XYZ file of C-alpha atoms in Angstrom:
779
model
C 48.824 36.472 78.408
C 51.740 38.571 76.887
C 52.678 42.365 77.068
C 54.278 44.372 74.154
C 57.859 43.917 73.428
C 60.671 46.652 73.478
C 63.765 46.925 71.459
C 67.197 48.084 71.741
C 70.379 48.039 69.142
C 70.998 51.442 68.456
C 69.531 53.275 64.767
C 70.766 50.614 62.309
C 69.019 47.994 64.438
C 65.719 50.080 65.008
C 65.598 50.899 61.101
C 65.613 46.886 60.293
C 63.123 46.259 62.718
C 60.850 48.208 60.524
C 60.957 45.354 58.097
C 57.847 43.805 57.463
C 58.136 39.936 58.821
C 56.199 38.979 55.587
C 59.087 39.928 53.567
C 61.359 37.320 55.215
C 59.778 34.402 54.049
C 60.902 35.290 50.527
C 58.923 35.076 47.217
C 55.551 32.775 47.113
C 55.537 29.118 45.928
C 53.060 27.085 44.477
C 52.658 24.237 47.145
C 54.369 20.800 46.585
C 52.140 17.973 47.902
C 52.239 14.632 48.706
C 50.070 11.491 49.355
C 51.394 9.141 52.016
C 51.089 5.289 52.492
C 52.304 2.793 55.204
C 54.113 0.129 53.551
C 56.922 -1.563 56.036
C 60.050 -2.769 54.224
C 58.975 -1.408 50.869
C 60.522 -3.333 47.745
C 59.962 -1.331 44.440
C 58.993 -2.639 41.032
C 57.562 -0.584 38.139
C 54.657 -2.128 36.017
C 52.185 -0.599 33.727
C 53.382 3.109 34.075
C 53.096 2.808 38.074
C 55.726 1.992 40.887
C 54.475 -0.711 43.214
C 55.985 -1.322 46.603
C 55.141 -4.808 48.495
C 56.206 -4.971 51.869
C 55.669 -6.637 55.125
C 52.335 -8.180 56.395
C 51.237 -8.297 52.920
C 51.002 -4.569 52.581
C 51.250 -2.677 49.146
C 50.931 0.607 47.307
C 51.354 1.952 44.256
C 52.284 5.319 42.748
C 52.874 7.222 39.099
C 55.126 9.891 40.062
C 56.903 8.601 43.544
C 55.375 11.389 45.375
C 51.544 10.585 45.876
C 50.972 6.820 46.916
C 47.936 4.824 46.894
C 47.314 2.221 49.508
C 46.244 -1.068 47.850
C 46.542 -3.615 50.726
C 47.801 -3.285 54.581
C 47.481 -6.721 56.161
C 47.579 -10.337 55.956
C 43.994 -11.487 56.018
C 41.682 -13.687 54.249
C 40.514 -10.835 52.384
C 43.861 -9.623 51.221
C 43.445 -9.289 47.546
C 46.997 -10.105 46.463
C 46.433 -14.092 47.285
C 42.444 -13.710 46.944
C 41.434 -16.273 44.138
C 37.682 -17.877 44.682
C 37.872 -19.827 48.092
C 41.525 -19.658 48.172
C 43.450 -16.798 50.145
C 46.939 -16.436 51.521
C 46.231 -18.663 54.425
C 45.104 -21.557 52.280
C 47.794 -20.892 49.692
C 50.687 -20.212 52.172
C 49.683 -22.804 54.877
C 52.902 -24.795 54.964
C 54.730 -21.598 55.283
C 52.721 -20.361 58.026
C 52.797 -23.798 59.809
C 56.618 -24.294 59.488
C 57.389 -20.420 60.788
C 54.629 -20.882 63.635
C 53.341 -17.285 62.771
C 49.927 -16.056 60.870
C 51.850 -12.719 59.184
C 54.547 -12.434 56.278
C 57.900 -10.517 56.120
C 59.336 -8.356 53.645
C 58.760 -9.764 50.072
C 60.170 -8.786 46.700
C 58.289 -8.728 43.426
C 60.037 -9.505 39.999
C 58.782 -9.949 36.260
C 60.349 -12.932 34.692
C 60.884 -13.793 30.686
C 57.188 -15.434 30.784
C 56.002 -12.003 31.549
C 54.476 -13.089 34.856
C 55.194 -11.391 38.197
C 57.054 -13.912 40.733
C 56.512 -12.923 44.399
C 59.337 -14.089 47.046
C 57.286 -14.041 50.206
C 58.638 -15.157 53.610
C 57.619 -15.613 57.221
C 59.707 -16.183 60.109
C 58.752 -17.132 63.952
C 60.460 -13.839 65.096
C 62.050 -14.699 68.435
C 64.054 -17.204 66.596
C 65.339 -17.794 62.788
C 62.662 -20.333 62.188
C 61.677 -19.055 58.663
C 60.501 -20.291 55.347
C 60.951 -18.385 52.004
C 58.926 -19.451 48.825
C 57.751 -18.058 45.653
C 54.218 -17.320 43.997
C 53.096 -16.266 40.791
C 50.558 -13.952 39.140
C 49.625 -12.981 35.515
C 49.133 -9.140 37.054
C 50.981 -7.466 39.533
C 48.068 -6.894 41.872
C 47.478 -10.714 41.970
C 46.029 -13.015 42.667
C 49.524 -15.007 43.358
C 49.376 -18.590 43.249
C 52.049 -20.336 45.447
C 54.697 -22.104 43.734
C 56.416 -23.646 47.028
C 58.977 -23.067 49.617
C 62.462 -22.754 48.291
C 64.445 -22.172 51.670
C 63.826 -23.158 55.109
C 65.967 -22.222 58.542
C 65.778 -22.721 62.240
C 65.739 -26.677 61.762
C 67.492 -27.146 65.061
C 69.518 -30.211 65.516
C 68.649 -31.088 61.965
C 70.811 -31.197 58.719
C 70.454 -27.634 56.815
C 70.913 -27.032 52.996
C 74.600 -27.180 52.890
C 74.536 -30.663 54.769
C 75.703 -29.424 58.284
C 73.523 -29.286 61.198
C 71.831 -25.730 61.008
C 73.744 -23.099 63.267
C 72.143 -19.674 63.508
C 75.610 -18.277 63.988
C 76.624 -18.772 60.525
C 73.811 -19.927 58.426
C 71.289 -17.579 57.314
C 67.506 -16.604 58.762
C 65.846 -17.007 55.160
C 63.782 -13.638 55.122
C 63.725 -10.595 53.199
C 64.468 -11.756 49.754
C 65.559 -9.217 46.985
C 65.502 -11.037 43.414
C 67.280 -8.973 40.455
C 69.016 -9.297 37.229
C 72.624 -8.516 36.712
C 74.062 -6.429 33.694
C 74.494 -9.776 31.670
C 70.874 -10.943 32.365
C 71.541 -13.750 35.115
C 69.251 -13.754 37.894
C 70.274 -13.716 41.540
C 68.424 -13.500 45.004
C 69.783 -11.881 47.912
C 68.488 -12.468 51.517
C 68.912 -12.669 55.018
C 68.689 -10.967 58.412
C 70.711 -11.162 61.622
C 71.739 -14.848 62.471
C 74.228 -15.924 59.881
C 74.379 -12.696 57.965
C 73.179 -11.730 54.299
C 73.503 -14.255 51.441
C 73.414 -14.529 47.660
C 72.286 -17.288 45.255
C 72.102 -17.563 41.696
C 68.508 -18.333 40.233
C 66.869 -20.077 37.098
C 65.317 -17.142 35.303
C 63.055 -19.674 33.457
C 61.495 -20.915 36.591
C 62.281 -18.652 39.358
C 63.835 -21.133 41.493
C 67.615 -21.507 42.663
C 69.965 -23.299 40.604
C 70.891 -26.550 42.000
C 73.776 -27.480 44.372
C 74.262 -24.147 46.159
C 73.107 -24.867 49.725
C 72.291 -21.408 51.052
C 74.684 -19.877 48.605
C 77.522 -17.482 49.169
C 77.486 -14.976 52.348
C 78.348 -11.388 51.652
C 78.157 -9.967 55.166
C 77.132 -10.383 58.718
C 76.937 -13.477 61.126
C 77.099 -13.997 64.549
C 73.794 -12.581 64.951
C 75.000 -9.139 63.841
C 71.915 -6.588 63.408
C 72.100 -6.531 59.711
C 69.057 -6.906 57.307
C 67.242 -5.570 54.461
C 69.622 -6.471 51.774
C 68.792 -4.985 48.152
C 71.031 -4.758 45.191
C 70.835 -2.235 42.637
C 73.245 -2.045 39.454
C 74.040 1.746 38.199
C 74.825 1.811 34.759
C 76.165 5.260 35.573
C 79.014 4.064 37.566
C 79.336 0.275 36.458
C 78.730 -0.738 40.218
C 76.603 -2.989 41.996
C 75.431 -1.199 45.244
C 74.440 -3.668 48.219
C 72.093 -1.674 50.396
C 71.585 -3.019 54.078
C 70.125 -1.765 57.274
C 71.936 -1.827 60.684
C 70.269 -1.910 63.922
C 66.891 -2.542 65.268
C 63.873 -1.635 63.203
C 61.818 0.039 66.070
C 61.711 3.797 66.854
C 64.246 2.745 69.635
C 66.278 0.297 67.290
C 68.738 3.140 65.666
C 67.940 1.641 62.363
C 70.419 3.223 59.662
C 70.930 2.563 55.815
C 74.247 1.596 54.795
C 75.622 0.659 51.226
C 78.720 -1.299 49.803
C 79.616 -1.726 46.368
C 81.140 -4.094 44.069
C 82.204 -4.872 40.396
C 80.371 -8.291 40.642
C 76.657 -9.079 41.659
C 77.690 -11.548 44.124
C 80.598 -9.627 45.477
C 82.932 -9.302 47.095
C 81.465 -6.055 48.350
C 83.670 -3.333 49.433
C 82.927 0.004 51.727
C 84.475 3.257 51.254
C 87.435 2.327 53.498
C 87.921 -0.850 51.371
C 86.752 -3.113 53.623
C 85.559 -6.526 52.423
C 82.075 -6.601 53.906
C 82.296 -10.594 54.290
C 84.700 -9.924 56.961
C 82.256 -7.778 58.926
C 80.055 -9.748 61.416
C 79.720 -9.596 65.453
C 82.291 -10.451 67.693
C 81.016 -13.971 69.042
C 82.384 -13.292 72.321
C 80.284 -10.225 73.073
C 76.403 -10.692 73.740
C 73.899 -11.056 71.156
C 73.132 -8.085 68.689
C 76.569 -6.406 69.320
C 76.106 -3.134 67.222
C 79.710 -2.042 68.160
C 81.239 -4.487 65.922
C 79.675 -3.653 63.006
C 79.098 0.092 63.317
C 82.600 1.198 61.922
C 81.702 -0.489 58.400
C 80.002 0.106 55.446
C 78.777 3.813 53.940
C 76.199 5.103 56.187
C 73.896 7.242 53.918
C 71.103 7.969 56.642
C 70.401 7.366 60.010
C 68.123 9.296 62.792
C 68.192 13.227 62.027
C 66.228 16.116 62.508
C 66.344 19.390 60.296
C 65.306 21.105 63.543
C 62.846 24.004 63.138
C 63.654 26.260 66.094
C 61.443 29.174 67.496
C 61.355 31.915 65.001
C 62.041 29.870 61.801
C 59.899 29.899 58.700
C 57.125 27.416 58.780
C 55.658 25.282 61.907
C 56.063 22.114 63.777
C 59.550 20.699 64.873
C 61.089 20.407 61.390
C 61.894 17.716 58.952
C 63.542 14.427 59.796
C 63.348 10.554 60.096
C 63.553 7.994 62.965
C 64.843 4.317 62.113
C 64.498 4.799 58.228
C 65.592 1.807 56.538
C 64.887 -1.537 54.887
C 64.997 0.055 51.665
C 64.803 -0.587 47.960
C 66.389 1.279 45.076
C 65.522 2.242 41.330
C 67.546 3.256 38.494
C 65.285 5.262 35.723
C 67.471 4.467 32.497
C 65.438 7.223 30.701
C 66.229 10.013 33.124
C 69.448 8.418 34.646
C 68.188 9.218 38.184
C 68.678 6.753 40.955
C 65.822 6.618 43.716
C 65.972 5.241 47.419
C 62.686 4.077 48.585
C 62.358 3.242 52.340
C 60.080 3.144 55.104
C 60.385 5.548 58.008
C 59.316 6.540 61.568
C 59.555 10.461 62.463
C 60.359 12.340 65.564
C 57.868 12.564 68.282
C 55.502 10.095 66.433
C 56.037 6.725 68.012
C 55.653 3.773 65.646
C 54.000 5.350 63.109
C 55.466 4.666 59.783
C 55.224 5.683 55.852
C 57.032 5.384 52.673
C 59.507 7.926 51.846
C 61.466 8.412 48.165
C 64.584 10.370 48.009
C 66.849 10.790 44.854
C 70.293 9.791 45.238
C 73.133 11.131 43.061
C 76.656 9.410 42.563
C 79.529 11.502 43.909
C 82.862 12.028 42.450
C 84.166 8.974 43.902
C 81.227 6.749 42.739
C 79.288 6.432 46.093
C 75.635 7.225 46.333
C 74.624 10.344 48.248
C 70.979 10.829 49.335
C 69.392 13.965 48.716
C 68.383 15.542 52.256
C 64.462 16.076 51.344
C 62.107 13.799 49.672
C 61.661 13.296 45.767
C 59.822 15.805 43.724
C 61.334 14.750 40.810
C 63.896 17.561 40.737
C 66.725 17.684 38.303
C 70.542 17.873 39.380
C 71.119 21.551 37.543
C 73.843 24.131 37.520
C 73.982 26.083 40.782
C 75.326 29.781 40.890
C 77.883 30.274 43.518
C 76.068 33.095 44.725
C 73.207 30.550 45.637
C 75.043 28.815 48.191
C 76.162 31.448 50.752
C 74.307 31.358 53.764
C 73.291 29.986 57.060
C 72.432 26.015 57.027
C 70.923 23.457 59.078
C 73.698 21.190 59.228
C 73.496 17.244 59.921
C 76.311 14.751 60.147
C 74.897 11.286 60.358
C 78.351 9.688 61.782
C 78.810 5.835 62.114
C 77.009 4.941 65.370
C 73.961 2.544 65.412
C 72.048 4.833 68.157
C 68.358 5.873 68.580
C 69.664 9.421 69.270
C 68.311 11.992 66.828
C 71.109 13.938 65.201
C 69.244 17.167 65.252
C 70.755 19.985 62.995
C 73.188 22.467 63.995
C 74.023 25.861 62.506
C 76.808 26.444 60.177
C 77.734 29.069 57.672
C 79.104 28.706 54.261
C 80.555 31.857 53.809
C 81.404 33.734 50.402
C 85.252 33.332 50.973
C 84.930 29.353 50.726
C 85.115 29.188 54.421
C 82.716 27.285 56.888
C 81.962 28.599 60.273
C 79.682 27.911 63.148
C 78.914 24.255 64.697
C 81.517 22.977 62.200
C 84.656 24.737 60.657
C 86.555 24.094 57.309
C 85.877 25.114 53.841
C 83.572 24.419 50.830
C 83.951 24.422 47.022
C 81.563 24.280 44.194
C 83.407 22.073 41.818
C 81.981 22.124 38.037
C 78.219 23.084 37.650
C 76.737 21.347 41.067
C 79.456 19.261 42.725
C 80.013 19.938 46.269
C 83.467 19.343 48.146
C 83.242 20.053 51.964
C 86.279 20.020 54.094
C 85.580 19.795 57.659
C 88.357 20.126 60.450
C 89.596 16.439 61.205
C 88.119 14.651 58.483
C 88.721 13.461 55.007
C 86.929 15.506 52.111
C 83.311 15.051 51.719
C 82.118 14.845 47.975
C 78.569 15.225 47.065
C 76.252 17.335 45.065
C 74.462 20.924 45.684
C 70.556 20.711 44.777
C 67.943 23.003 44.949
C 64.969 21.102 46.810
C 61.406 21.550 48.470
C 61.365 21.826 52.042
C 57.963 20.776 53.566
C 58.658 22.639 56.724
C 59.318 26.201 55.130
C 56.925 25.403 52.287
C 59.639 26.855 50.003
C 62.654 25.787 47.794
C 66.057 25.695 49.392
C 69.523 25.085 48.480
C 70.987 21.871 50.041
C 73.971 19.842 50.041
C 74.698 16.060 50.454
C 78.113 14.434 50.483
C 79.993 11.488 51.772
C 83.391 11.102 52.909
C 85.928 7.738 52.427
C 85.223 7.059 56.013
C 81.730 6.181 55.047
C 80.247 9.487 56.756
C 77.521 11.234 55.215
C 76.581 14.919 55.865
C 73.753 17.025 54.750
C 72.607 20.785 55.069
C 69.761 22.894 54.344
C 70.151 26.395 53.704
C 68.025 28.810 55.837
C 66.029 31.972 54.511
C 68.430 35.037 54.771
C 67.986 37.084 57.666
C 69.479 39.759 59.818
C 69.914 39.422 63.833
C 66.954 41.816 64.364
C 65.018 39.974 61.662
C 65.814 36.901 63.638
C 64.913 38.224 66.858
C 61.844 39.958 65.650
C 60.643 36.293 64.428
C 61.340 34.477 67.604
C 59.608 37.344 69.567
C 56.335 36.652 67.269
C 56.348 33.064 67.897
C 57.650 32.802 71.725
C 54.722 31.205 73.779
C 54.388 29.369 76.713
C 50.977 27.982 76.235
C 48.110 28.543 78.489
C 49.221 30.216 81.580
C 46.050 30.547 83.252
C 46.394 27.691 85.710
C 49.591 26.458 86.135
C 50.804 23.820 88.682
C 53.690 22.189 87.651
C 56.912 23.278 86.099
C 57.181 25.273 83.027
C 59.853 24.455 80.241
C 61.195 27.945 79.447
C 63.147 27.824 75.959
C 66.521 29.285 76.159
C 67.475 29.200 72.513
C 65.870 29.858 69.391
C 66.415 30.506 65.665
C 69.775 30.916 64.300
C 71.331 30.267 67.906
C 69.646 33.358 69.325
C 69.316 33.237 73.176
C 66.384 33.726 75.297
C 66.722 34.554 78.934
C 64.482 34.629 81.621
C 63.636 36.605 85.095
C 60.584 36.102 87.279
C 58.802 38.723 89.420
C 58.372 36.000 91.998
C 61.148 33.339 92.032
C 59.804 31.872 95.206
C 56.819 30.637 93.553
C 58.050 30.433 89.897
C 61.879 30.559 89.384
C 63.997 31.925 86.345
C 64.492 28.418 85.386
C 60.542 27.520 85.436
C 60.336 25.861 88.357
C 56.962 25.965 90.156
C 56.819 26.052 94.029
C 53.376 25.909 95.351
C 51.956 28.731 96.714
C 49.340 28.999 99.579
C 47.043 30.897 97.427
C 46.843 31.320 93.559
C 49.412 34.040 92.656
C 50.096 35.808 89.416
C 53.802 35.615 88.545
C 55.327 37.792 85.345
C 58.066 35.951 83.510
C 60.203 38.524 81.439
C 61.928 36.717 78.336
C 65.137 38.818 77.083
C 65.791 37.520 73.118
C 69.177 38.311 71.857
C 71.305 37.759 68.825
C 74.232 39.919 68.217
C 73.500 43.238 68.977
C 69.707 42.827 68.317
C 67.290 42.537 71.543
C 63.796 42.255 72.299
C 61.638 41.784 75.564
C 58.769 39.940 75.838
C 56.554 39.333 79.051
C 54.001 36.566 80.223
C 51.794 36.669 83.302
C 51.607 33.215 84.610
C 48.683 32.158 87.309
C 50.246 29.552 89.425
C 47.707 27.862 91.292
C 47.830 26.218 94.783
C 48.482 22.516 94.493
C 45.342 20.423 94.995
C 42.712 23.071 93.703
C 40.484 22.276 91.106
C 42.344 23.389 87.883
C 39.128 22.679 85.348
C 35.630 21.808 85.762
C 33.562 20.863 82.695
C 29.942 20.265 83.742
C 28.461 19.723 80.431
C 25.320 21.577 81.681
C 24.259 22.553 78.074
C 27.724 23.990 77.164
C 31.217 23.007 77.020
C 32.499 25.889 79.173
C 34.724 25.551 82.023
C 33.067 26.270 85.192
C 36.242 27.733 87.047
C 36.713 30.330 84.488
C 40.643 29.507 84.197
C 40.146 27.962 80.695
C 38.038 28.605 77.548
C 35.307 26.353 76.441
C 35.851 22.956 74.491
C 35.174 23.074 70.694
C 33.315 20.200 69.241
C 35.599 18.543 66.348
C 34.933 15.687 64.065
C 36.420 11.973 64.408
C 39.989 12.888 65.232
C 41.341 15.820 67.123
C 42.298 17.939 64.308
C 39.373 16.962 61.944
C 36.570 19.491 61.268
C 32.784 18.797 62.054
C 31.160 16.887 64.497
C 28.065 17.662 66.669
C 27.241 17.450 70.267
C 24.038 16.930 72.163
C 23.178 16.830 75.744
C 20.821 14.663 78.216
C 20.289 14.611 81.830
C 23.298 13.131 83.598
C 24.805 12.568 87.014
C 24.848 16.264 87.829
C 22.640 18.141 85.686
C 23.048 17.660 81.914
C 25.601 15.336 80.187
C 27.403 15.578 76.721
C 26.290 12.577 74.385
C 29.025 11.645 72.016
C 27.733 10.008 68.996
C 30.451 8.109 67.901
C 31.599 10.341 65.209
C 32.585 13.393 67.102
C 34.801 14.599 69.975
C 35.745 17.682 72.047
C 39.205 19.445 71.614
C 39.596 21.020 75.155
C 41.986 24.038 75.711
C 45.624 23.367 75.475
C 47.714 23.055 79.006
C 45.117 21.773 81.215
C 47.631 19.793 83.143
C 51.203 20.907 83.314
C 53.154 18.797 85.776
C 53.503 15.234 86.916
C 50.917 15.315 89.875
C 47.463 15.521 88.823
C 44.019 13.890 88.990
C 41.249 13.398 86.339
C 37.618 12.240 87.334
C 34.849 12.091 85.383
C 31.270 10.189 84.933
C 30.907 7.849 81.727
C 28.197 5.989 80.296
C 29.483 4.381 77.118
C 26.732 3.326 74.608
C 29.324 0.504 73.453
C 32.483 -0.827 74.252
C 34.968 -0.186 71.488
C 38.838 -1.506 71.711
C 40.821 1.891 71.840
C 38.215 4.383 71.636
C 39.362 7.113 74.208
C 37.470 9.096 76.487
C 39.961 11.383 78.235
C 43.202 11.857 75.968
C 46.013 14.074 76.935
C 49.194 14.503 74.816
C 52.574 16.168 74.950
C 53.013 14.948 71.177
C 52.233 12.145 69.099
C 54.429 9.821 71.152
C 53.778 11.131 74.685
C 50.317 10.760 75.653
C 47.787 9.334 78.273
C 44.328 8.051 77.401
C 41.631 6.151 79.643
C 39.669 3.354 77.415
C 36.539 1.883 78.621
C 37.814 -1.110 76.477
C 41.478 -1.748 76.267
C 43.723 -4.031 74.190
C 44.168 -7.692 74.122
C 47.324 -7.778 76.466
C 44.808 -6.530 79.325
C 42.278 -8.758 78.223
C 40.048 -5.825 76.530
C 39.610 -4.640 80.255
C 39.143 -0.800 81.246
C 42.359 0.811 81.174
C 44.700 4.055 81.400
C 47.281 3.621 78.852
C 50.256 5.788 78.096
C 52.107 5.625 74.683
C 55.460 7.203 76.097
C 56.599 4.044 77.785
C 53.483 1.741 76.715
C 52.331 1.542 80.296
C 48.972 -0.571 80.418
C 47.039 -0.005 83.798
C 44.519 -2.618 83.065
C 41.302 -2.648 85.422
C 40.519 -6.229 85.214
C 37.217 -5.384 84.650
C 35.023 -3.023 82.068
C 32.912 -0.322 82.982
C 29.578 -1.373 81.658
C 27.850 -0.110 78.535
C 24.465 1.774 78.971
C 24.999 2.542 82.638
C 27.141 5.296 84.629
C 30.234 4.790 86.197
C 32.579 7.129 88.040
C 36.346 7.190 86.774
C 39.219 8.674 88.258
C 43.003 8.452 88.040
C 45.497 9.924 89.933
C 49.290 10.585 89.029
C 51.899 11.782 91.732
C 55.604 11.798 90.437
C 55.169 8.006 88.714
C 52.776 6.702 91.310
C 49.504 5.899 89.671
C 46.112 4.704 91.035
C 43.014 4.338 88.820
C 39.269 4.220 90.469
C 35.954 2.982 89.488
C 33.070 4.360 91.596
C 35.381 5.182 94.263
C 37.259 2.019 94.487
C 40.885 1.470 93.599
C 41.258 -0.943 90.687
C 44.545 -0.193 89.874
C 47.869 1.023 91.560
C 51.220 1.064 89.919
C 54.670 3.165 89.786
C 56.662 4.385 87.160
C 54.016 5.707 84.997
C 55.560 8.383 82.528
C 56.005 12.017 82.802
C 54.022 13.211 79.986
C 53.187 16.746 80.843
C 56.176 18.557 80.887
C 54.861 21.781 79.105
C 52.043 24.153 79.313
C 50.637 23.422 75.656
C 49.864 19.847 76.124
C 46.718 18.829 73.827
C 43.784 17.507 75.395
C 40.541 15.891 73.824
C 37.537 14.062 74.853
C 36.335 11.019 72.714
C 38.737 11.230 70.227
C 42.566 11.009 69.465
C 44.675 10.943 66.452
C 44.205 7.503 65.426
C 41.372 5.699 66.732
C 37.624 5.235 66.359
C 35.751 7.713 68.582
C 33.864 7.367 71.889
C 30.122 6.571 71.728
C 28.392 7.113 74.960
C 27.984 10.053 77.715
C 30.021 11.963 80.010
C 29.429 13.956 82.768
C 31.128 16.267 85.480
C 34.825 16.039 83.926
C 37.041 17.554 86.987
C 40.862 18.125 86.772
C 42.930 18.851 89.958
C 46.638 20.023 90.047
C 47.499 17.272 92.622
C 46.837 13.266 93.192
C 43.689 13.099 95.310
C 43.596 10.851 97.953
C 41.264 7.913 98.254
C 38.968 9.529 100.308
C 39.066 12.505 98.241
C 38.282 10.353 95.134
C 35.477 8.465 97.124
C 33.902 11.881 98.066
C 33.368 13.198 94.369
C 32.217 9.608 93.070
C 29.066 10.128 95.039
């Protein structure tokens, strides 16, 4: 709970405190909306008034505006309509490819329309743990298929055998025949660029009449990479605006921890040589063969890095909700130039901060800077147009990101800088800025060559408003971005922080509390505890002998503005029951510490749903219908020592369906599944998404009868019990609940099919119970 706040700062500050917080948001805007789809490694083509993207695992989607996407296909299957033609399907059409590559899936394809009016899909498959791959072409009369195989063009990974250039295949210098991009040059010649890791990125000239390679080229010409450097996803775009060919690639690993980032080089000829902004011929960029495989340090300094992991971080007190807007391992892009509008577009897949491996298509506009290099708009495309920018619209505070040149999983969070009216830059970066012409940006930062780019008004999804942005790159190949924040006085900042500052549910705390110390516009938050021996000024909890109420006082400051907010925290004795949901005809917490659960639909945040009750093991039990769940109060578990116990009677066993689910965010969670995934043989399991921890039980709790399930966690030591007997014991279980506002649910999560069955007597404890204590509540 909280208490009223008080303010200091003099008459002027007090007067400003009377301003309505609603006035700080600025004028209202008609919201811009998007429809998302998931296509990994999206390759773009325009056909019939729509933009299509085709990607790995035979996924595809289409859009008329590059904002709203409709999913067409999503996986390699016998029913995927791209290859479905009577009795023929992708497995029969591409049987030779799957056999050679020793896999049952496909990697990143590309589709191009040739002079005969038909669509040519350049498909490929790879074994994955080696460059044993096959790349071929299939043809369709319509872009959505069905495609008919014309045959394999290239193979790789033929160990000990002659390759296409007549020498024994060597993965250090020969390509992995995957990830094709087929394009016409400015003179009408057809080319295919391809490759991934292994020997690098290669290019071949193709026959525009047949779609096949011209003879006598072997694997073609190497453009960059080699010695297993992590470079892939090549795509070439010609820009009539600059008369350069731009070769886009992705450096690093594609997963959320891989540090994927997009880079570009350019050439006056389609087959190179391609140079970066420092003048380096990219054909000389490869991994050091003396280093271990996938040595990123050898390649990180090269290419123009246009985007890496970043987050325009929304801090406490800023407009909007959530953590902000940003990307993780964005990459394997395609690019499109629209001749009618003279606009350039970057189309890529991305993961997202705190969302694990989930990925979606994103489209951003690109603009050519004064030096002829593409700079990427900070926010996703809304078909905005580069227009004249009044100088007065540029002044103000910005979220600022410097993408650097590193290959790293680190998310570069925005820092606060101010573009001052006198042309200087202050804050986390210093230097000067200039508006050149109507919208060109020149940013000079201490110790760096000039960054050249554009100022652009864009839609910011987080704040729900249009904001001034800048994007620019330097001759070192480093890109920067900025997003202007709503003008606010120091007191307005403090008031906004005060209004949002929360510690979640503090009625039953048993573990340490994360106390924020910074907020909007670098405002500071300091804390004082009324009982530091139980709850310290830094949020550390020492278990009391009995439950204790502690007052935490937060002082929020920015400049001379100040506000105080207090929170009453109930610190419970470690080992006591934190919450007890008995399901005796309702969803109330019998301890009174927490509120009742709320019925939801098929996902945690879905409306609807219904709940029934039947006789259970201890009074009544809740009956889950397979389409509903229960959203429990936030903050039920707040530390790294706890016990969850419940009675379960599944009506059916469905893989991935959760019974008890708790999460810090979409990437850090725990879940108890009556039926787990294939890696535990479908057994019941306790699962964590933070480090993909699989606590498989080696058995399934049976459908149609009651079983008591409990799991205990104590600083990484985890035990799982069925009917009082220990079925799993392990260590290094992730510390998920590091905040007091974790999300909890029964029967549903954000992704999977809901649980169908019954549940009774859910108990949550603030410590790890002993074997005997678990056995006693399982009776």
